[in-house]
Tab-separated table of C-alpha atoms and ligand atoms in Angstrom:
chain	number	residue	atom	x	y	z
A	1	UNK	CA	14.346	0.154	-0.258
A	2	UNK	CA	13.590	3.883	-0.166
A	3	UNK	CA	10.008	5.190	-1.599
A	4	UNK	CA	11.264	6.300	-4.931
A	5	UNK	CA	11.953	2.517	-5.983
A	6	UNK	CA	8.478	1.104	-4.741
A	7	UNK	CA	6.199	0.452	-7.218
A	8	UNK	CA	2.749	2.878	-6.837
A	9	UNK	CA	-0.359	1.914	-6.843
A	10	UNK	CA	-4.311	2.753	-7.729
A	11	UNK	CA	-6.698	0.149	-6.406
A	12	UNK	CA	-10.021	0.503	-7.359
A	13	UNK	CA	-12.908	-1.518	-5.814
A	14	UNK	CA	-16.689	-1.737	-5.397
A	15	UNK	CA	-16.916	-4.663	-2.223
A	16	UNK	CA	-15.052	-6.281	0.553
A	17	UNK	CA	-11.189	-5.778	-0.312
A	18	UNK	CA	-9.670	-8.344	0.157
A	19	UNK	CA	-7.520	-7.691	-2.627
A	20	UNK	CA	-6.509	-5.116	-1.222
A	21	UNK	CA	-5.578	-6.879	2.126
A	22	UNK	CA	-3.711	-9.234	0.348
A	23	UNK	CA	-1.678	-6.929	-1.157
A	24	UNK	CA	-1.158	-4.762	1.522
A	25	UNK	CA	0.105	-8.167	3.318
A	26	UNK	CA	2.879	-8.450	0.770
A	27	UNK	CA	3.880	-5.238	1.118
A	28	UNK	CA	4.166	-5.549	4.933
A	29	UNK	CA	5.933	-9.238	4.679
A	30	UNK	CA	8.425	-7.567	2.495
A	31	UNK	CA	7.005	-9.320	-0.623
A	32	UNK	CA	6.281	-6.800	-2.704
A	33	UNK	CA	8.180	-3.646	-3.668
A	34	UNK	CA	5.267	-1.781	-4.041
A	35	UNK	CA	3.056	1.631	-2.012
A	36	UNK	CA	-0.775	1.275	-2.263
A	37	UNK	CA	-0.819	5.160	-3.095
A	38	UNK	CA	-4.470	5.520	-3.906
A	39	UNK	CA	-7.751	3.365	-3.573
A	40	UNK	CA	-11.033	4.659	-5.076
A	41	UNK	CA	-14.610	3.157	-5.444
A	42	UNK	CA	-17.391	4.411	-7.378
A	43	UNK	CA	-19.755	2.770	-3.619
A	44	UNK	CA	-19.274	5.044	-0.796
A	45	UNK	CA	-20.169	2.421	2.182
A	46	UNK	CA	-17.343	0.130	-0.034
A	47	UNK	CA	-15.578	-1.755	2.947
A	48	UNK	CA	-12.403	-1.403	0.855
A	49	UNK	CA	-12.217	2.675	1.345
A	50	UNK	CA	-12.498	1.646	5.014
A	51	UNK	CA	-9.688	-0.763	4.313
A	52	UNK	CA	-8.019	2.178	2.632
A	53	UNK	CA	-8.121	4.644	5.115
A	54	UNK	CA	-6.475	1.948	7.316
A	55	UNK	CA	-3.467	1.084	5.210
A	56	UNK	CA	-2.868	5.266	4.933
A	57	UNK	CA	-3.572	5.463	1.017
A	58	UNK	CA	-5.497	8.494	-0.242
A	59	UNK	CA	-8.754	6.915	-0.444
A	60	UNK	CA	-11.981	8.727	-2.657
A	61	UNK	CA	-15.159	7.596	-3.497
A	62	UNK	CA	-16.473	8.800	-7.171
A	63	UNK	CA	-20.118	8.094	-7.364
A	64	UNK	CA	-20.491	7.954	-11.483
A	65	UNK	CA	-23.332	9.704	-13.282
A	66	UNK	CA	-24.744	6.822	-14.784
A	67	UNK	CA	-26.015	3.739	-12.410
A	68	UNK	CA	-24.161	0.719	-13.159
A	69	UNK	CA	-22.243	-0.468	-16.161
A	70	UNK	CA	-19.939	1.746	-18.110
A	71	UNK	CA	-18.223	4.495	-16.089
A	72	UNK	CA	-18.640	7.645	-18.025
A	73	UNK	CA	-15.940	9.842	-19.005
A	74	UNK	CA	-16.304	12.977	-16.517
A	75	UNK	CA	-16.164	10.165	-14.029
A	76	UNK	CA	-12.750	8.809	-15.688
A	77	UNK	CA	-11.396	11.841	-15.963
A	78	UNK	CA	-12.069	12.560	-11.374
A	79	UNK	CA	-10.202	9.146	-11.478
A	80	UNK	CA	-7.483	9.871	-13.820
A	81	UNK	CA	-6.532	13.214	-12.602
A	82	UNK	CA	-6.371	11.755	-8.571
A	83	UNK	CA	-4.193	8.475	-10.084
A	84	UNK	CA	-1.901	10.588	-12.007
A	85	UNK	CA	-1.886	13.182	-8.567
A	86	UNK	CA	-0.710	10.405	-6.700
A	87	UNK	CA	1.673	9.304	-9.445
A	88	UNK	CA	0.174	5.992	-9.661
A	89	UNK	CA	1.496	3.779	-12.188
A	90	UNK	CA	-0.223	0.612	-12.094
A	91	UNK	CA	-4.223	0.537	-11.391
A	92	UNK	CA	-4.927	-2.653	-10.041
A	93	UNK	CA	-9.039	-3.514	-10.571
A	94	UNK	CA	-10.113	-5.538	-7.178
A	95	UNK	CA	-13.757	-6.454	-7.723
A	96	UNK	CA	-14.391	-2.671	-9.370
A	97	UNK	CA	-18.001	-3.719	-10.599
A	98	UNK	CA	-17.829	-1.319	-13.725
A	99	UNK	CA	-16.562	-1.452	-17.110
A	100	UNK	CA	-13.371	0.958	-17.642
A	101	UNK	CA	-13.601	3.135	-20.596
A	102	UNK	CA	-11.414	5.311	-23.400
A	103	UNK	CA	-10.546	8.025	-21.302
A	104	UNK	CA	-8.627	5.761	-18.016
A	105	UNK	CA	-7.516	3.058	-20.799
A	106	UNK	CA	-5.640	5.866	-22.758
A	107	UNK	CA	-4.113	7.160	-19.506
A	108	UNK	CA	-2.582	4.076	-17.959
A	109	UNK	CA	-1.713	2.161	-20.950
A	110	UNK	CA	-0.841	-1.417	-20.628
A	111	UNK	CA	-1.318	-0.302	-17.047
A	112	UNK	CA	-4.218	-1.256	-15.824
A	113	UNK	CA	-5.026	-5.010	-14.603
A	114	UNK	CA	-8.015	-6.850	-13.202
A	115	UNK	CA	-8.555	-10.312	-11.267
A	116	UNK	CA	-11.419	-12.246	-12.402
A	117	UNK	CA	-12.456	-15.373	-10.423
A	118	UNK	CA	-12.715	-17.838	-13.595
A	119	UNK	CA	-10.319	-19.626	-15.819
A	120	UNK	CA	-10.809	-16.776	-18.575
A	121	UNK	CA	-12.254	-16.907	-21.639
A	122	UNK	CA	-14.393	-18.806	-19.483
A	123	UNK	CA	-17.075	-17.593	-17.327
A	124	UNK	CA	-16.857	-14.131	-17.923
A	125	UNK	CA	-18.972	-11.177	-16.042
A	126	UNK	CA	-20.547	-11.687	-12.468
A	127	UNK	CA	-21.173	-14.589	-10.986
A	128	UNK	CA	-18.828	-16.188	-12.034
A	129	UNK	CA	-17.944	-19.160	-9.531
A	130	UNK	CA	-22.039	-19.961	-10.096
A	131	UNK	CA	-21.608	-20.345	-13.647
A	132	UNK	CA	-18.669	-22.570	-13.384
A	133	UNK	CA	-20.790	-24.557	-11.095
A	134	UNK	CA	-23.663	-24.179	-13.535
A	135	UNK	CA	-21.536	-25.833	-16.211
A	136	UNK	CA	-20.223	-28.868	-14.191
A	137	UNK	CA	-16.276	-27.731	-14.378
A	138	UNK	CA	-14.454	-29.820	-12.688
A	139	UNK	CA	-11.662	-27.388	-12.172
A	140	UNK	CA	-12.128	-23.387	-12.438
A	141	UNK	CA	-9.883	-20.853	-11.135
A	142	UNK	CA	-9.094	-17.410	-11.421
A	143	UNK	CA	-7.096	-15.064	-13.802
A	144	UNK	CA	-4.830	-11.615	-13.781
A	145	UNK	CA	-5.406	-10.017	-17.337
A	146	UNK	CA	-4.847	-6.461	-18.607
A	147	UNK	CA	-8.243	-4.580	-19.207
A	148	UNK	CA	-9.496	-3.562	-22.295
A	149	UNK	CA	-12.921	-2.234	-23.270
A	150	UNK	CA	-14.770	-5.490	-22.846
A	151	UNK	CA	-16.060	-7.171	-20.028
A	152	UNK	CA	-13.139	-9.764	-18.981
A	153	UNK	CA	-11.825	-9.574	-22.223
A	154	UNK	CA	-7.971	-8.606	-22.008
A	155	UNK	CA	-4.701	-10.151	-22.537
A	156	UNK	CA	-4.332	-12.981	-20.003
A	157	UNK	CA	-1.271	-12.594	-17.594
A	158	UNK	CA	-1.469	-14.974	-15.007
A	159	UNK	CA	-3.916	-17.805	-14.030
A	160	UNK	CA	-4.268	-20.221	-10.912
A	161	UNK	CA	-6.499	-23.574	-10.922
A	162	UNK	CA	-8.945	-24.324	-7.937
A	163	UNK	CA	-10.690	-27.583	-7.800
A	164	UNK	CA	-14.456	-28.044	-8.151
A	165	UNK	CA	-15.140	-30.019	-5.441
A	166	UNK	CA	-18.811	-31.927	-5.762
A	167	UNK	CA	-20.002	-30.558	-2.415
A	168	UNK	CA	-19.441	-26.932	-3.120
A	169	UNK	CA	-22.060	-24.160	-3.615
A	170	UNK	CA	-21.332	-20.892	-5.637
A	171	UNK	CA	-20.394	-19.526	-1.924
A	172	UNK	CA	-17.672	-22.011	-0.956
A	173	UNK	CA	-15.833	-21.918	-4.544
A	174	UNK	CA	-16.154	-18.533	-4.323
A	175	UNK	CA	-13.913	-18.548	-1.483
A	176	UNK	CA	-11.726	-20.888	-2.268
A	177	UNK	CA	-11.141	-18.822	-5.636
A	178	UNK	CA	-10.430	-15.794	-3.565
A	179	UNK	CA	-7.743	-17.829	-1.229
A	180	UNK	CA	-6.240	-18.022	-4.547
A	181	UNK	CA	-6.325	-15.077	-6.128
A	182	UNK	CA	-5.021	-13.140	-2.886
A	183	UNK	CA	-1.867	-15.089	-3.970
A	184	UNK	CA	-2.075	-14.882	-7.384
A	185	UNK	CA	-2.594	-10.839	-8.003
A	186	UNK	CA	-0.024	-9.857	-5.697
A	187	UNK	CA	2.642	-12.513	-7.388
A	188	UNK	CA	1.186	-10.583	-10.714
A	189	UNK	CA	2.105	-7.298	-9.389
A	190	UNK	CA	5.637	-7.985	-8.126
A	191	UNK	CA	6.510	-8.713	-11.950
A	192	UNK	CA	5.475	-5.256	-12.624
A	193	UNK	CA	7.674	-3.707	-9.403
A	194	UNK	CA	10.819	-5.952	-10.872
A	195	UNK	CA	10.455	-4.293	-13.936
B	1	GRF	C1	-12.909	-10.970	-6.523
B	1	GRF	O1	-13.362	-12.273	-6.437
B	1	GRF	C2	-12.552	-10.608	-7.943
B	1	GRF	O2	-12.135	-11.683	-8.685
B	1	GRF	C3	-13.852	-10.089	-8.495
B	1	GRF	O3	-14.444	-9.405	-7.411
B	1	GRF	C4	-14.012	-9.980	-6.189
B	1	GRF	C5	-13.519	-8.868	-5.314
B	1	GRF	O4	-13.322	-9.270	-3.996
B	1	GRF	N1	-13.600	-9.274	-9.661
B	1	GRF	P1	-12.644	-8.312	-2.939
B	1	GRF	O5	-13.418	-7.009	-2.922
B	1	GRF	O6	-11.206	-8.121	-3.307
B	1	GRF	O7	-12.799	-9.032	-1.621
């Protein structure tokens, strides 16, 4: 397939990326139709820049003005201007620990996805494996939904059950959530290359 048909990318990420690994393992398994053209990260010791670098994306780091929460909109705008540089045209959130605003909404519409390691509506925000713990769920999960302005709020896409299993602590469901999502968001974003 020659680079003009592969589907491009903006990750953004705050942590570990392993998102991002699993999605660059599609890609190389010939899986997914897709070029991981940019990754950004508002953290600039983020393991997933590293990760970046690596897989030969442009890779930034954006440090917002305001500590945590909402990014503001000079910040969007840095992002905006590098995703639309690279001709990115679907921004995939992987564990980007801030809420997306007007300005990168209006730019990528319908274009912008997050994972979130619950069965949305439930558990939404951090922690989220904890509080499905903290509830006694017997089965949580993890979902693929298209941001809005809220916090885990968008139109679902795609969801994938994990068992509760009565041994587990937040840490262990936690990982088996993330075995599943590193299937589940890069089956998401082959829908969007077929398209
Ligand atoms: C994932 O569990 C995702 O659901 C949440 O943040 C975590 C990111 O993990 N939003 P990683 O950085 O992809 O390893």
């Amino acid at each position: 397939m020659s680079g003009s048909d592969l589907l491009r990318l903006g990750v953004l990420g705050s942590g570990h990326g392993s998102n991002l690994a699993a999605i660059g393992r599609d890609i190389d398994q010939g899986l997914l139709s897709a070029r991981i053209a940019a990754v950004l990260s508002d953290q600039p010791g983020a393991r997933i820049l590293e990760l970046g670098r690596t897989i030969g994306a442009r890779t930034e780091c954006i440090v917002p003005g305001l500590a945590g929460g909402r990014l503001d909109p000079a910040t969007e705008e840095k992002f905006v201007a590098i995703l639309r540089e690279e001709k990115v045209e679907l921004v995939v959130l992987a564990g980007f620990m801030r809420i997306i605003g007007s300005t990168l909404l209006a730019a990528f519409p319908r274009r912008i996805i997050n994972v979130h390691p619950s069965l949305l509506p439930k558990h939404r925000g951090a922690r989220a494996a904890a509080q499905a713990l903290a509830a006694g769920d017997q089965v949580t999960g993890c979902t693929v939904h298209y941001v809005d302005q809220g916090v885990d709020t968008g139109e679902i896409i795609a969801q994938q059950k994990v068992e509760v299993r009565p041994d587990d602590t937040a840490e262990t469901l936690q990982a088996r959530i993330q075995f599943a999502e590193h299937a589940l968001l890069p089956s998401v974003i082959a829908t969007f290359a077929r398209r």
